Amino acid sequence: MRRFVVDHILPDQGVVLIEGAEARHIAKALRMEPGDEIVVMDSEGMRYHGLIQSIGTSRVAVEVKGPIATPDTPPLDMVLCQAVLKAKAMDLVIQKVTELGASRIVPFLSRRTVIRLDEKRGENKLRRWKEIARNATAQCDRAIPPQIDDVTDFRQLLSATSREDGLKVILWEQERSRDLKDVLRQAGPQEKIVGMVGPEGGFSREEVVQAMEVGFVPISLGRRILRAETAAMVLVTLCLYEWGDLGLD
Ligand code: SAM
């Protein structure tokens, strides 16, 4: 049964509304009809069996039936701090690390970030990223969407993460003495990993030193230079493979 994320499900109201692009997708692309069965889920992890009651061009009314068990969240709290990339690459990172199970995404601007964001543009991008994460959450049937923070800058990111517990790693292609395998194995089982990936132009040496001062360990993913979006997906995959639920329990 197809799944759709809605803002809030209040079962006692008996009906939830799916609106906007999602409603148009149901009506036009999926050509669903009243009486079709779907699953509605909200961003707090509540999910219910639903029956489409009525379909308009921008609003679908769904009768809420019985609750459905919510899948587990990964045992590893995987936080990805990602320098904001150009549009398509950033969209790809958001979608893929949502499927992979990242719990939180912290977009940030650093010295070599290619794009510049004013407040309005930042808000628009955040709205778009949250929509991508919601759709990926429904598609991959994860419990809840990842939290996506407001765009921050490198200095504020270091200040905020300096207070975070867990293993902290910064991906740096010039690192020559530590790789992810060593660090994950030496650190042992983790409940939380905070991983930082740079922009298209990479981190400056000074930024890496500043990250180390608040506990980030610079690590290499090997001698090839990966695109930032590739590095982000590899980092999240390997961490969730090692200490998460990318596999069978
Ligand atoms: N400075 C790089 C260059 O010389 O082309 C560009 C940075 S790379 C395209 C983007 C980001 O991906 C880097 O900031 C780093 O976080 C990560 N990255 C790419 N390849 C990596 C590698 N082999 N090891 C660790 N991190 C890597």
mmCIF file of C-alpha atoms and ligand atoms in Angstrom:
data_model
loop_
_atom_site.group_PDB
_atom_site.id
_atom_site.type_symbol
_atom_site.label_atom_id
_atom_site.label_comp_id
_atom_site.label_asym_id
_atom_site.label_seq_id
_atom_site.Cartn_x
_atom_site.Cartn_y
_atom_site.Cartn_z
ATOM 1 C CA MET A 1 0.000 0.000 0.000
ATOM 2 C CA ARG A 2 1.305 3.451 -0.846
ATOM 3 C CA ARG A 3 2.422 5.639 2.058
ATOM 4 C CA PHE A 4 1.945 9.402 2.414
ATOM 5 C CA VAL A 5 3.431 11.689 5.069
ATOM 6 C CA VAL A 6 1.015 14.294 6.439
ATOM 7 C CA ASP A 7 1.717 17.004 8.997
ATOM 8 C CA HIS A 8 -0.404 15.667 11.846
ATOM 9 C CA ILE A 9 -2.816 12.792 12.237
ATOM 10 C CA LEU A 10 -5.565 13.367 14.828
ATOM 11 C CA PRO A 11 -7.349 10.007 14.721
ATOM 12 C CA ASP A 12 -10.307 11.246 16.747
ATOM 13 C CA GLN A 13 -11.085 13.651 13.889
ATOM 14 C CA GLY A 14 -11.535 10.578 11.702
ATOM 15 C CA VAL A 15 -10.291 12.299 8.536
ATOM 16 C CA VAL A 16 -6.887 13.684 7.496
ATOM 17 C CA LEU A 17 -6.278 15.971 4.549
ATOM 18 C CA ILE A 18 -3.441 15.562 2.068
ATOM 19 C CA GLU A 19 -2.920 18.838 0.258
ATOM 20 C CA GLY A 20 -0.750 20.551 -2.372
ATOM 21 C CA ALA A 21 1.720 18.677 -4.533
ATOM 22 C CA GLU A 22 1.102 15.381 -2.739
ATOM 23 C CA ALA A 23 -2.646 15.660 -3.443
ATOM 24 C CA ARG A 24 -1.994 16.472 -7.107
ATOM 25 C CA HIS A 25 0.356 13.467 -7.312
ATOM 26 C CA ILE A 26 -2.382 11.204 -5.936
ATOM 27 C CA ALA A 27 -4.996 12.587 -8.305
ATOM 28 C CA LYS A 28 -3.044 13.094 -11.539
ATOM 29 C CA ALA A 29 0.015 10.808 -11.485
ATOM 30 C CA LEU A 30 -1.271 7.905 -9.437
ATOM 31 C CA ARG A 31 -4.882 8.325 -10.597
ATOM 32 C CA MET A 32 -6.085 6.988 -7.266
ATOM 33 C CA GLU A 33 -9.814 6.907 -6.556
ATOM 34 C CA PRO A 34 -12.139 7.149 -3.541
ATOM 35 C CA GLY A 35 -12.141 3.791 -1.749
ATOM 36 C CA ASP A 36 -8.450 3.144 -2.461
ATOM 37 C CA GLU A 37 -6.483 2.052 0.608
ATOM 38 C CA ILE A 38 -3.301 3.913 1.643
ATOM 39 C CA VAL A 39 -1.102 4.383 4.722
ATOM 40 C CA VAL A 40 -0.927 7.888 6.216
ATOM 41 C CA MET A 41 2.031 8.679 8.473
ATOM 42 C CA ASP A 42 3.030 11.841 10.267
ATOM 43 C CA SER A 43 6.471 13.181 11.188
ATOM 44 C CA GLU A 44 6.092 11.988 14.780
ATOM 45 C CA GLY A 45 5.931 8.350 13.688
ATOM 46 C CA MET A 46 2.159 7.831 13.996
ATOM 47 C CA ARG A 47 0.782 5.797 11.110
ATOM 48 C CA TYR A 48 -2.700 4.636 10.188
ATOM 49 C CA HIS A 49 -4.462 2.592 7.583
ATOM 50 C CA GLY A 50 -6.523 5.045 5.503
ATOM 51 C CA LEU A 51 -9.311 4.966 2.953
ATOM 52 C CA ILE A 52 -9.492 7.723 0.345
ATOM 53 C CA GLN A 53 -12.855 9.480 0.848
ATOM 54 C CA SER A 54 -12.650 12.194 -1.820
ATOM 55 C CA ILE A 55 -10.091 13.503 -4.336
ATOM 56 C CA GLY A 56 -9.902 17.122 -5.460
ATOM 57 C CA THR A 57 -7.126 18.675 -7.590
ATOM 58 C CA SER A 58 -5.320 20.042 -4.548
ATOM 59 C CA ARG A 59 -6.902 18.212 -1.626
ATOM 60 C CA VAL A 60 -7.484 14.556 -0.801
ATOM 61 C CA ALA A 61 -9.601 13.563 2.199
ATOM 62 C CA VAL A 62 -8.623 10.287 3.834
ATOM 63 C CA GLU A 63 -10.740 8.432 6.358
ATOM 64 C CA VAL A 64 -8.446 7.253 9.178
ATOM 65 C CA LYS A 65 -8.928 3.566 10.023
ATOM 66 C CA GLY A 66 -6.817 1.444 12.431
ATOM 67 C CA PRO A 67 -3.283 2.290 13.646
ATOM 68 C CA ILE A 68 -0.319 0.498 12.070
ATOM 69 C CA ALA A 69 2.890 -0.460 13.883
ATOM 70 C CA THR A 70 5.737 2.003 13.292
ATOM 71 C CA PRO A 71 9.075 0.486 12.177
ATOM 72 C CA ASP A 72 12.070 0.830 14.506
ATOM 73 C CA THR A 73 14.482 3.714 14.112
ATOM 74 C CA PRO A 74 18.173 2.787 13.580
ATOM 75 C CA PRO A 75 20.157 2.040 16.768
ATOM 76 C CA LEU A 76 22.750 4.577 15.571
ATOM 77 C CA ASP A 77 21.928 8.289 15.703
ATOM 78 C CA MET A 78 23.722 9.314 12.475
ATOM 79 C CA VAL A 79 24.035 13.095 12.117
ATOM 80 C CA LEU A 80 25.325 14.408 8.782
ATOM 81 C CA CYS A 81 26.723 17.957 8.774
ATOM 82 C CA GLN A 82 26.803 18.747 5.046
ATOM 83 C CA ALA A 83 28.236 21.894 3.475
ATOM 84 C CA VAL A 84 25.486 23.245 1.224
ATOM 85 C CA LEU A 85 26.092 22.007 -2.310
ATOM 86 C CA LYS A 86 24.688 23.120 -5.656
ATOM 87 C CA ALA A 87 20.987 22.301 -6.042
ATOM 88 C CA LYS A 88 20.913 18.824 -7.637
ATOM 89 C CA ALA A 89 23.799 17.488 -5.541
ATOM 90 C CA MET A 90 22.244 18.688 -2.289
ATOM 91 C CA ASP A 91 18.844 17.272 -3.256
ATOM 92 C CA LEU A 92 20.552 13.933 -3.925
ATOM 93 C CA VAL A 93 22.297 13.956 -0.534
ATOM 94 C CA ILE A 94 19.022 14.713 1.287
ATOM 95 C CA GLN A 95 17.136 11.973 -0.524
ATOM 96 C CA LYS A 96 19.805 9.271 -0.237
ATOM 97 C CA VAL A 97 20.839 9.778 3.385
ATOM 98 C CA THR A 98 17.125 9.788 4.286
ATOM 99 C CA GLU A 99 16.737 6.379 2.649
ATOM 100 C CA LEU A 100 19.945 5.188 4.338
ATOM 101 C CA GLY A 101 18.697 6.162 7.800
ATOM 102 C CA ALA A 102 20.446 9.378 8.864
ATOM 103 C CA SER A 103 18.600 10.882 11.839
ATOM 104 C CA ARG A 104 19.534 14.531 11.276
ATOM 105 C CA ILE A 105 21.020 16.715 8.542
ATOM 106 C CA VAL A 106 22.767 19.976 9.397
ATOM 107 C CA PRO A 107 23.374 22.128 6.297
ATOM 108 C CA PHE A 108 26.142 24.692 6.701
ATOM 109 C CA LEU A 109 28.088 27.326 4.772
ATOM 110 C CA SER A 110 31.872 27.235 4.896
ATOM 111 C CA ARG A 111 34.702 29.243 3.364
ATOM 112 C CA ARG A 112 34.608 27.471 0.003
ATOM 113 C CA THR A 113 30.866 26.809 -0.277
ATOM 114 C CA VAL A 114 30.020 27.666 -3.877
ATOM 115 C CA ILE A 115 26.517 29.006 -3.348
ATOM 116 C CA ARG A 116 25.596 32.004 -1.232
ATOM 117 C CA LEU A 117 22.242 32.007 0.590
ATOM 118 C CA ASP A 118 20.273 35.027 1.750
ATOM 119 C CA GLU A 119 17.562 34.436 4.353
ATOM 120 C CA LYS A 120 14.725 34.072 1.816
ATOM 121 C CA ARG A 121 16.652 31.688 -0.387
ATOM 122 C CA GLY A 122 17.718 29.702 2.658
ATOM 123 C CA GLU A 123 14.105 29.306 3.735
ATOM 124 C CA ASN A 124 13.066 28.156 0.253
ATOM 125 C CA LYS A 125 15.859 25.609 0.137
ATOM 126 C CA LEU A 126 14.995 24.292 3.612
ATOM 127 C CA ARG A 127 11.340 23.873 2.587
ATOM 128 C CA ARG A 128 12.445 21.976 -0.549
ATOM 129 C CA TRP A 129 14.834 19.743 1.368
ATOM 130 C CA LYS A 130 12.118 18.895 3.942
ATOM 131 C CA GLU A 131 9.741 17.964 1.106
ATOM 132 C CA ILE A 132 12.413 15.696 -0.456
ATOM 133 C CA ALA A 133 13.027 14.078 2.946
ATOM 134 C CA ARG A 134 9.280 13.523 3.523
ATOM 135 C CA ASN A 135 8.862 11.872 0.140
ATOM 136 C CA ALA A 136 11.920 9.679 0.685
ATOM 137 C CA THR A 137 10.609 8.775 4.162
ATOM 138 C CA ALA A 138 7.308 7.564 2.703
ATOM 139 C CA GLN A 139 9.047 5.758 -0.180
ATOM 140 C CA CYS A 140 11.556 3.867 1.988
ATOM 141 C CA ASP A 141 9.059 3.246 4.820
ATOM 142 C CA ARG A 142 11.230 4.659 7.612
ATOM 143 C CA ALA A 143 9.586 5.618 10.886
ATOM 144 C CA ILE A 144 10.005 9.404 10.726
ATOM 145 C CA PRO A 145 11.723 11.934 8.447
ATOM 146 C CA PRO A 146 15.235 13.090 9.428
ATOM 147 C CA GLN A 147 15.418 16.407 11.267
ATOM 148 C CA ILE A 148 16.810 19.057 8.911
ATOM 149 C CA ASP A 149 18.275 22.061 10.699
ATOM 150 C CA ASP A 150 18.249 25.650 9.489
ATOM 151 C CA VAL A 151 21.338 26.504 7.425
ATOM 152 C CA THR A 152 24.152 27.535 9.732
ATOM 153 C CA ASP A 153 27.739 28.648 9.226
ATOM 154 C CA PHE A 154 30.940 26.751 9.981
ATOM 155 C CA ARG A 155 31.748 28.681 13.154
ATOM 156 C CA GLN A 156 28.279 28.201 14.640
ATOM 157 C CA LEU A 157 28.355 24.541 13.561
ATOM 158 C CA LEU A 158 31.579 23.957 15.495
ATOM 159 C CA SER A 159 30.197 25.754 18.514
ATOM 160 C CA ALA A 160 27.002 23.644 18.478
ATOM 161 C CA THR A 161 28.766 20.322 17.820
ATOM 162 C CA SER A 162 31.415 20.984 20.470
ATOM 163 C CA ARG A 163 28.664 20.245 23.008
ATOM 164 C CA GLU A 164 27.494 17.063 21.241
ATOM 165 C CA ASP A 165 28.514 13.649 22.483
ATOM 166 C CA GLY A 166 29.329 10.737 20.207
ATOM 167 C CA LEU A 167 32.106 10.031 17.705
ATOM 168 C CA LYS A 168 32.819 13.082 15.523
ATOM 169 C CA VAL A 169 34.548 12.721 12.152
ATOM 170 C CA ILE A 170 35.371 15.230 9.434
ATOM 171 C CA LEU A 171 35.990 13.881 5.939
ATOM 172 C CA TRP A 172 39.244 15.331 4.570
ATOM 173 C CA GLU A 173 40.798 14.119 1.345
ATOM 174 C CA GLN A 174 44.246 15.299 2.462
ATOM 175 C CA GLU A 175 44.198 13.106 5.589
ATOM 176 C CA ARG A 176 46.943 10.493 5.282
ATOM 177 C CA SER A 177 47.043 8.674 8.600
ATOM 178 C CA ARG A 178 43.472 7.717 9.552
ATOM 179 C CA ASP A 179 40.667 6.145 7.571
ATOM 180 C CA LEU A 180 37.044 5.482 8.476
ATOM 181 C CA LYS A 181 37.556 1.743 8.947
ATOM 182 C CA ASP A 182 40.305 2.251 11.544
ATOM 183 C CA VAL A 183 38.380 4.941 13.402
ATOM 184 C CA LEU A 184 35.097 3.012 13.496
ATOM 185 C CA ARG A 185 36.806 -0.196 14.618
ATOM 186 C CA GLN A 186 38.954 1.534 17.277
ATOM 187 C CA ALA A 187 35.998 3.523 18.600
ATOM 188 C CA GLY A 188 33.868 0.395 19.029
ATOM 189 C CA PRO A 189 30.040 0.340 19.183
ATOM 190 C CA GLN A 190 28.543 3.811 18.872
ATOM 191 C CA GLU A 191 25.125 5.219 19.649
ATOM 192 C CA LYS A 192 25.829 8.505 17.887
ATOM 193 C CA ILE A 193 28.162 9.604 15.099
ATOM 194 C CA VAL A 194 28.431 13.201 13.850
ATOM 195 C CA GLY A 195 30.006 13.272 10.387
ATOM 196 C CA MET A 196 31.019 16.424 8.499
ATOM 197 C CA VAL A 197 31.433 16.635 4.719
ATOM 198 C CA GLY A 198 32.787 19.655 2.872
ATOM 199 C CA PRO A 199 31.601 21.594 -0.177
ATOM 200 C CA GLU A 200 32.642 21.124 -3.786
ATOM 201 C CA GLY A 201 35.810 23.116 -3.045
ATOM 202 C CA GLY A 202 36.647 21.159 0.100
ATOM 203 C CA PHE A 203 37.687 22.317 3.584
ATOM 204 C CA SER A 204 40.631 24.621 4.143
ATOM 205 C CA ARG A 205 43.395 23.220 6.346
ATOM 206 C CA GLU A 206 42.496 25.878 8.916
ATOM 207 C CA GLU A 207 38.856 24.669 9.000
ATOM 208 C CA VAL A 208 40.035 21.097 9.609
ATOM 209 C CA VAL A 209 42.246 22.262 12.489
ATOM 210 C CA GLN A 210 39.343 24.228 13.979
ATOM 211 C CA ALA A 211 37.123 21.116 13.710
ATOM 212 C CA MET A 212 39.784 19.032 15.454
ATOM 213 C CA GLU A 213 39.855 21.557 18.307
ATOM 214 C CA VAL A 214 36.234 20.645 19.106
ATOM 215 C CA GLY A 215 36.775 16.908 18.861
ATOM 216 C CA PHE A 216 36.368 16.033 15.171
ATOM 217 C CA VAL A 217 38.749 13.354 13.889
ATOM 218 C CA PRO A 218 39.877 13.942 10.267
ATOM 219 C CA ILE A 219 39.535 10.771 8.221
ATOM 220 C CA SER A 220 40.259 9.651 4.687
ATOM 221 C CA LEU A 221 37.991 7.645 2.395
ATOM 222 C CA GLY A 222 41.022 6.604 0.329
ATOM 223 C CA ARG A 223 43.185 8.261 -2.269
ATOM 224 C CA ARG A 224 40.518 9.089 -4.847
ATOM 225 C CA ILE A 225 38.778 12.485 -4.608
ATOM 226 C CA LEU A 226 35.041 11.793 -4.272
ATOM 227 C CA ARG A 227 32.344 14.308 -5.113
ATOM 228 C CA ALA A 228 30.895 15.705 -1.878
ATOM 229 C CA GLU A 229 27.570 13.965 -2.483
ATOM 230 C CA THR A 230 29.364 10.644 -2.997
ATOM 231 C CA ALA A 231 31.411 11.124 0.168
ATOM 232 C CA ALA A 232 28.291 11.947 2.186
ATOM 233 C CA MET A 233 26.477 8.819 1.024
ATOM 234 C CA VAL A 234 29.523 6.613 1.615
ATOM 235 C CA LEU A 235 30.037 8.004 5.126
ATOM 236 C CA VAL A 236 26.403 7.475 6.157
ATOM 237 C CA THR A 237 26.321 4.019 4.565
ATOM 238 C CA LEU A 238 29.500 2.771 6.243
ATOM 239 C CA CYS A 239 28.538 4.117 9.679
ATOM 240 C CA LEU A 240 25.019 2.626 9.518
ATOM 241 C CA TYR A 241 26.450 -0.615 8.117
ATOM 242 C CA GLU A 242 28.890 -0.831 11.014
ATOM 243 C CA TRP A 243 26.716 0.305 13.930
ATOM 244 C CA GLY A 244 23.256 0.868 12.486
ATOM 245 C CA ASP A 245 20.616 -1.260 10.804
ATOM 246 C CA LEU A 246 21.830 -1.471 7.206
ATOM 247 C CA GLY A 247 21.369 -5.204 7.293
ATOM 248 C CA LEU A 248 19.274 -7.755 9.157
ATOM 249 C CA ASP A 249 19.394 -7.830 12.932
HETATM 250 N N1 SAM B 1 39.502 19.678 -2.267
HETATM 251 C C1 SAM B 1 38.980 18.633 -3.149
HETATM 252 C C2 SAM B 1 39.739 18.628 -4.460
HETATM 253 O O1 SAM B 1 40.944 18.715 -4.406
HETATM 254 O O2 SAM B 1 39.124 18.509 -5.527
HETATM 255 C C3 SAM B 1 37.519 18.829 -3.381
HETATM 256 C C4 SAM B 1 36.670 18.438 -2.193
HETATM 257 S S1 SAM B 1 35.702 17.024 -2.430
HETATM 258 C C5 SAM B 1 35.048 17.246 -4.027
HETATM 259 C C6 SAM B 1 34.286 17.427 -1.445
HETATM 260 C C7 SAM B 1 34.300 16.856 -0.040
HETATM 261 O O3 SAM B 1 34.177 15.446 -0.103
HETATM 262 C C8 SAM B 1 35.556 17.101 0.763
HETATM 263 O O4 SAM B 1 35.474 18.341 1.447
HETATM 264 C C9 SAM B 1 35.555 15.940 1.737
HETATM 265 O O5 SAM B 1 34.717 16.253 2.836
HETATM 266 C C10 SAM B 1 34.941 14.824 0.940
HETATM 267 N N2 SAM B 1 35.899 13.926 0.304
HETATM 268 C C11 SAM B 1 36.061 13.704 -1.013
HETATM 269 N N3 SAM B 1 36.996 12.751 -1.241
HETATM 270 C C12 SAM B 1 37.445 12.344 -0.008
HETATM 271 C C13 SAM B 1 38.409 11.388 0.438
HETATM 272 N N4 SAM B 1 39.096 10.639 -0.428
HETATM 273 N N5 SAM B 1 38.614 11.260 1.766
HETATM 274 C C14 SAM B 1 37.933 12.019 2.647
HETATM 275 N N6 SAM B 1 36.995 12.937 2.286
HETATM 276 C C15 SAM B 1 36.750 13.100 0.964
#
